[in-house]
């Protein structure tokens, strides 16, 4: 049986509170044991040190927000993207979405939304056909996290572009598996599927230094052999998507045509020859929708 279908397609106060607690904890516990006979700092000195660290942190946050606002204006966004909250200390338990199950037990979960109450969504970009340097600059300047799901037949002519992408943000951009040749997997044998999936695991590890834990089947189509093959070479989870972004519109999986906490948003590495706009045009469209609906973009790997 074949599963899945590819349809055409926060606040400063909270951050400061966390910082204040961290500074206070450091002041109370200390990073190292003091010298045995050294005099303890006076309470006033401790307070001054904590206040100074907090003030420096506040100034850093303000500077980052000012830079992001300027970048939003530069790139033509309707509003500055919202800051994502701190990720959960413990990642949520991911289970297969109802209706997406196979008969196999213990296989990587297939899902379209991450279970969270935080008002965040996750941006993912598939395949690798368009290699637009403007995209790297835009995402870096706006500090928008995203995850790339790559197919080797499209990225092999310019691995350095994706290596640069991987390092283009302070927290890193994660590169994941979208098979070697983007074939319709349910039409292949188990061994053929394993070659497509595990072969791409090997390519990403060799070229980019990591073996990805996430895999997205081409067109969103899979069967039990797909999940078994993926699991055999280190795949932990199979994120699909709840919405898809284009330069001129959005498409939705859910009946209410809206975003929900934890939704995964799909788009593609495409240019003007394939759709009505450039990759920066697409980012403007999807970010304007996400921000207007009160959501921030978070890093998928922090939750999965």
PDB file of N, CA, C and O in Angstrom, residues 32-75:
ATOM      1  N   UNK A  32      33.898  28.263  39.126  1.00  0.00           N
ATOM      2  CA  UNK A  32      34.991  27.471  39.656  1.00  0.00           C
ATOM      3  C   UNK A  32      35.113  27.744  41.140  1.00  0.00           C
ATOM      4  O   UNK A  32      34.664  28.773  41.643  1.00  0.00           O
ATOM      5  N   UNK A  33      35.734  26.834  41.864  1.00  0.00           N
ATOM      6  CA  UNK A  33      35.885  27.007  43.308  1.00  0.00           C
ATOM      7  C   UNK A  33      36.882  28.117  43.593  1.00  0.00           C
ATOM      8  O   UNK A  33      37.966  28.163  43.011  1.00  0.00           O
ATOM      9  N   UNK A  34      36.562  29.096  44.459  1.00  0.00           N
ATOM     10  CA  UNK A  34      37.476  30.200  44.732  1.00  0.00           C
ATOM     11  C   UNK A  34      38.687  29.705  45.512  1.00  0.00           C
ATOM     12  O   UNK A  34      38.662  28.645  46.126  1.00  0.00           O
ATOM     13  N   UNK A  35      39.755  30.506  45.466  1.00  0.00           N
ATOM     14  CA  UNK A  35      40.926  30.173  46.255  1.00  0.00           C
ATOM     15  C   UNK A  35      40.526  30.126  47.741  1.00  0.00           C
ATOM     16  O   UNK A  35      39.711  30.894  48.220  1.00  0.00           O
ATOM     17  N   UNK A  36      41.216  29.214  48.479  1.00  0.00           N
ATOM     18  CA  UNK A  36      40.802  28.935  49.854  1.00  0.00           C
ATOM     19  C   UNK A  36      40.794  30.187  50.723  1.00  0.00           C
ATOM     20  O   UNK A  36      39.901  30.418  51.503  1.00  0.00           O
ATOM     21  N   UNK A  37      41.830  31.013  50.602  1.00  0.00           N
ATOM     22  CA  UNK A  37      41.954  32.166  51.490  1.00  0.00           C
ATOM     23  C   UNK A  37      41.553  33.481  50.827  1.00  0.00           C
ATOM     24  O   UNK A  37      41.762  34.546  51.391  1.00  0.00           O
ATOM     25  N   UNK A  38      41.023  33.410  49.602  1.00  0.00           N
ATOM     26  CA  UNK A  38      40.647  34.640  48.913  1.00  0.00           C
ATOM     27  C   UNK A  38      39.392  35.217  49.553  1.00  0.00           C
ATOM     28  O   UNK A  38      38.453  34.483  49.870  1.00  0.00           O
ATOM     29  N   UNK A  39      39.338  36.529  49.740  1.00  0.00           N
ATOM     30  CA  UNK A  39      38.138  37.149  50.317  1.00  0.00           C
ATOM     31  C   UNK A  39      36.964  37.057  49.366  1.00  0.00           C
ATOM     32  O   UNK A  39      37.118  37.201  48.158  1.00  0.00           O
ATOM     33  N   UNK A  40      35.794  36.805  49.889  1.00  0.00           N
ATOM     34  CA  UNK A  40      34.593  36.739  49.058  1.00  0.00           C
ATOM     35  C   UNK A  40      34.221  38.136  48.600  1.00  0.00           C
ATOM     36  O   UNK A  40      34.384  39.105  49.341  1.00  0.00           O
ATOM     37  N   UNK A  41      33.730  38.281  47.331  1.00  0.00           N
ATOM     38  CA  UNK A  41      33.316  39.594  46.869  1.00  0.00           C
ATOM     39  C   UNK A  41      32.135  40.098  47.685  1.00  0.00           C
ATOM     40  O   UNK A  41      31.292  39.320  48.147  1.00  0.00           O
ATOM     41  N   UNK A  42      32.097  41.380  47.876  1.00  0.00           N
ATOM     42  CA  UNK A  42      30.995  41.987  48.620  1.00  0.00           C
ATOM     43  C   UNK A  42      29.700  41.814  47.853  1.00  0.00           C
ATOM     44  O   UNK A  42      29.692  41.677  46.627  1.00  0.00           O
ATOM     45  N   UNK A  43      28.592  41.859  48.600  1.00  0.00           N
ATOM     46  CA  UNK A  43      27.282  41.701  47.961  1.00  0.00           C
ATOM     47  C   UNK A  43      27.072  42.754  46.895  1.00  0.00           C
ATOM     48  O   UNK A  43      26.510  42.488  45.835  1.00  0.00           O
ATOM     49  N   UNK A  44      27.521  43.972  47.143  1.00  0.00           N
ATOM     50  CA  UNK A  44      27.351  45.038  46.157  1.00  0.00           C
ATOM     51  C   UNK A  44      28.118  44.757  44.882  1.00  0.00           C
ATOM     52  O   UNK A  44      27.642  45.029  43.783  1.00  0.00           O
ATOM     53  N   UNK A  45      29.318  44.152  45.022  1.00  0.00           N
ATOM     54  CA  UNK A  45      30.099  43.827  43.835  1.00  0.00           C
ATOM     55  C   UNK A  45      29.414  42.740  43.019  1.00  0.00           C
ATOM     56  O   UNK A  45      29.400  42.782  41.787  1.00  0.00           O
ATOM     57  N   UNK A  46      28.828  41.748  43.717  1.00  0.00           N
ATOM     58  CA  UNK A  46      28.090  40.701  43.012  1.00  0.00           C
ATOM     59  C   UNK A  46      26.925  41.295  42.237  1.00  0.00           C
ATOM     60  O   UNK A  46      26.684  40.959  41.072  1.00  0.00           O
ATOM     61  N   UNK A  47      26.195  42.190  42.876  1.00  0.00           N
ATOM     62  CA  UNK A  47      25.039  42.806  42.227  1.00  0.00           C
ATOM     63  C   UNK A  47      25.460  43.611  41.013  1.00  0.00           C
ATOM     64  O   UNK A  47      24.823  43.575  39.956  1.00  0.00           O
ATOM     65  N   UNK A  48      26.588  44.358  41.167  1.00  0.00           N
ATOM     66  CA  UNK A  48      27.061  45.149  40.041  1.00  0.00           C
ATOM     67  C   UNK A  48      27.461  44.262  38.868  1.00  0.00           C
ATOM     68  O   UNK A  48      27.187  44.572  37.706  1.00  0.00           O
ATOM     69  N   UNK A  49      28.134  43.125  39.183  1.00  0.00           N
ATOM     70  CA  UNK A  49      28.528  42.209  38.121  1.00  0.00           C
ATOM     71  C   UNK A  49      27.330  41.625  37.402  1.00  0.00           C
ATOM     72  O   UNK A  49      27.306  41.551  36.175  1.00  0.00           O
ATOM     73  N   UNK A  50      26.308  41.222  38.156  1.00  0.00           N
ATOM     74  CA  UNK A  50      25.100  40.660  37.557  1.00  0.00           C
ATOM     75  C   UNK A  50      24.378  41.694  36.719  1.00  0.00           C
ATOM     76  O   UNK A  50      23.925  41.418  35.600  1.00  0.00           O
ATOM     77  N   UNK A  51      24.267  42.900  37.251  1.00  0.00           N
ATOM     78  CA  UNK A  51      23.575  43.967  36.522  1.00  0.00           C
ATOM     79  C   UNK A  51      24.317  44.299  35.236  1.00  0.00           C
ATOM     80  O   UNK A  51      23.703  44.537  34.192  1.00  0.00           O
ATOM     81  N   UNK A  52      25.642  44.301  35.306  1.00  0.00           N
ATOM     82  CA  UNK A  52      26.423  44.609  34.107  1.00  0.00           C
ATOM     83  C   UNK A  52      26.254  43.560  33.029  1.00  0.00           C
ATOM     84  O   UNK A  52      26.115  43.887  31.845  1.00  0.00           O
ATOM     85  N   UNK A  53      26.252  42.290  33.430  1.00  0.00           N
ATOM     86  CA  UNK A  53      26.067  41.211  32.454  1.00  0.00           C
ATOM     87  C   UNK A  53      24.682  41.282  31.832  1.00  0.00           C
ATOM     88  O   UNK A  53      24.517  41.087  30.622  1.00  0.00           O
ATOM     89  N   UNK A  54      23.664  41.575  32.648  1.00  0.00           N
ATOM     90  CA  UNK A  54      22.304  41.670  32.137  1.00  0.00           C
ATOM     91  C   UNK A  54      22.160  42.847  31.183  1.00  0.00           C
ATOM     92  O   UNK A  54      21.546  42.737  30.118  1.00  0.00           O
ATOM     93  N   UNK A  55      22.774  43.973  31.543  1.00  0.00           N
ATOM     94  CA  UNK A  55      22.712  45.152  30.675  1.00  0.00           C
ATOM     95  C   UNK A  55      23.374  44.870  29.327  1.00  0.00           C
ATOM     96  O   UNK A  55      22.866  45.279  28.273  1.00  0.00           O
ATOM     97  N   UNK A  56      24.501  44.147  29.356  1.00  0.00           N
ATOM     98  CA  UNK A  56      25.180  43.807  28.102  1.00  0.00           C
ATOM     99  C   UNK A  56      24.321  42.901  27.245  1.00  0.00           C
ATOM    100  O   UNK A  56      24.256  43.061  26.019  1.00  0.00           O
ATOM    101  N   UNK A  57      23.630  41.959  27.906  1.00  0.00           N
ATOM    102  CA  UNK A  57      22.754  41.062  27.167  1.00  0.00           C
ATOM    103  C   UNK A  57      21.581  41.825  26.541  1.00  0.00           C
ATOM    104  O   UNK A  57      21.217  41.607  25.382  1.00  0.00           O
ATOM    105  N   UNK A  58      20.993  42.728  27.316  1.00  0.00           N
ATOM    106  CA  UNK A  58      19.878  43.535  26.808  1.00  0.00           C
ATOM    107  C   UNK A  58      20.315  44.323  25.584  1.00  0.00           C
ATOM    108  O   UNK A  58      19.604  44.391  24.572  1.00  0.00           O
ATOM    109  N   UNK A  59      21.484  44.917  25.657  1.00  0.00           N
ATOM    110  CA  UNK A  59      21.991  45.716  24.540  1.00  0.00           C
ATOM    111  C   UNK A  59      22.223  44.844  23.309  1.00  0.00           C
ATOM    112  O   UNK A  59      21.933  45.241  22.177  1.00  0.00           O
ATOM    113  N   UNK A  60      22.726  43.625  23.523  1.00  0.00           N
ATOM    114  CA  UNK A  60      22.951  42.705  22.410  1.00  0.00           C
ATOM    115  C   UNK A  60      21.633  42.336  21.735  1.00  0.00           C
ATOM    116  O   UNK A  60      21.530  42.327  20.501  1.00  0.00           O
ATOM    117  N   UNK A  61      20.609  42.042  22.550  1.00  0.00           N
ATOM    118  CA  UNK A  61      19.297  41.684  21.998  1.00  0.00           C
ATOM    119  C   UNK A  61      18.712  42.851  21.212  1.00  0.00           C
ATOM    120  O   UNK A  61      18.176  42.685  20.110  1.00  0.00           O
ATOM    121  N   UNK A  62      18.827  44.057  21.774  1.00  0.00           N
ATOM    122  CA  UNK A  62      18.303  45.235  21.076  1.00  0.00           C
ATOM    123  C   UNK A  62      19.007  45.456  19.740  1.00  0.00           C
ATOM    124  O   UNK A  62      18.379  45.786  18.733  1.00  0.00           O
ATOM    125  N   UNK A  63      20.314  45.270  19.739  1.00  0.00           N
ATOM    126  CA  UNK A  63      21.075  45.448  18.503  1.00  0.00           C
ATOM    127  C   UNK A  63      20.672  44.411  17.455  1.00  0.00           C
ATOM    128  O   UNK A  63      20.518  44.736  16.268  1.00  0.00           O
ATOM    129  N   UNK A  64      20.478  43.174  17.891  1.00  0.00           N
ATOM    130  CA  UNK A  64      20.069  42.121  16.962  1.00  0.00           C
ATOM    131  C   UNK A  64      18.687  42.405  16.382  1.00  0.00           C
ATOM    132  O   UNK A  64      18.457  42.212  15.187  1.00  0.00           O
ATOM    133  N   UNK A  65      17.788  42.903  17.234  1.00  0.00           N
ATOM    134  CA  UNK A  65      16.438  43.208  16.748  1.00  0.00           C
ATOM    135  C   UNK A  65      16.443  44.388  15.793  1.00  0.00           C
ATOM    136  O   UNK A  65      15.721  44.399  14.793  1.00  0.00           O
ATOM    137  N   UNK A  66      17.269  45.376  16.085  1.00  0.00           N
ATOM    138  CA  UNK A  66      17.365  46.529  15.190  1.00  0.00           C
ATOM    139  C   UNK A  66      17.918  46.098  13.835  1.00  0.00           C
ATOM    140  O   UNK A  66      17.420  46.529  12.783  1.00  0.00           O
ATOM    141  N   UNK A  67      18.925  45.226  13.850  1.00  0.00           N
ATOM    142  CA  UNK A  67      19.506  44.734  12.597  1.00  0.00           C
ATOM    143  C   UNK A  67      18.483  43.914  11.814  1.00  0.00           C
ATOM    144  O   UNK A  67      18.400  44.014  10.583  1.00  0.00           O
ATOM    145  N   UNK A  68      17.675  43.120  12.525  1.00  0.00           N
ATOM    146  CA  UNK A  68      16.661  42.315  11.843  1.00  0.00           C
ATOM    147  C   UNK A  68      15.575  43.192  11.232  1.00  0.00           C
ATOM    148  O   UNK A  68      15.085  42.919  10.139  1.00  0.00           O
ATOM    149  N   UNK A  69      15.217  44.255  11.923  1.00  0.00           N
ATOM    150  CA  UNK A  69      14.220  45.185  11.390  1.00  0.00           C
ATOM    151  C   UNK A  69      14.734  45.867  10.129  1.00  0.00           C
ATOM    152  O   UNK A  69      13.994  46.032   9.143  1.00  0.00           O
ATOM    153  N   UNK A  70      15.991  46.256  10.136  1.00  0.00           N
ATOM    154  CA  UNK A  70      16.587  46.867   8.947  1.00  0.00           C
ATOM    155  C   UNK A  70      16.637  45.864   7.798  1.00  0.00           C
ATOM    156  O   UNK A  70      16.379  46.217   6.634  1.00  0.00           O
ATOM    157  N   UNK A  71      16.977  44.615   8.108  1.00  0.00           N
ATOM    158  CA  UNK A  71      17.030  43.583   7.074  1.00  0.00           C
ATOM    159  C   UNK A  71      15.640  43.326   6.493  1.00  0.00           C
ATOM    160  O   UNK A  71      15.487  43.136   5.284  1.00  0.00           O
ATOM    161  N   UNK A  72      14.620  43.332   7.348  1.00  0.00           N
ATOM    162  CA  UNK A  72      13.249  43.129   6.872  1.00  0.00           C
ATOM    163  C   UNK A  72      12.861  44.227   5.890  1.00  0.00           C
ATOM    164  O   UNK A  72      12.229  43.966   4.856  1.00  0.00           O
ATOM    165  N   UNK A  73      13.248  45.454   6.192  1.00  0.00           N
ATOM    166  CA  UNK A  73      12.967  46.576   5.288  1.00  0.00           C
ATOM    167  C   UNK A  73      13.752  46.431   3.997  1.00  0.00           C
ATOM    168  O   UNK A  73      13.221  46.635   2.899  1.00  0.00           O
ATOM    169  N   UNK A  74      15.018  46.074   4.116  1.00  0.00           N
ATOM    170  CA  UNK A  74      15.875  45.896   2.932  1.00  0.00           C
ATOM    171  C   UNK A  74      15.300  44.865   1.975  1.00  0.00           C
ATOM    172  O   UNK A  74      15.302  45.067   0.756  1.00  0.00           O
ATOM    173  N   UNK A  75      14.813  43.743   2.514  1.00  0.00           N
ATOM    174  CA  UNK A  75      14.343  42.652   1.673  1.00  0.00           C
ATOM    175  C   UNK A  75      12.860  42.755   1.334  1.00  0.00           C
ATOM    176  O   UNK A  75      12.296  41.864   0.697  1.00  0.00           O
TER     177      UNK A  75
END
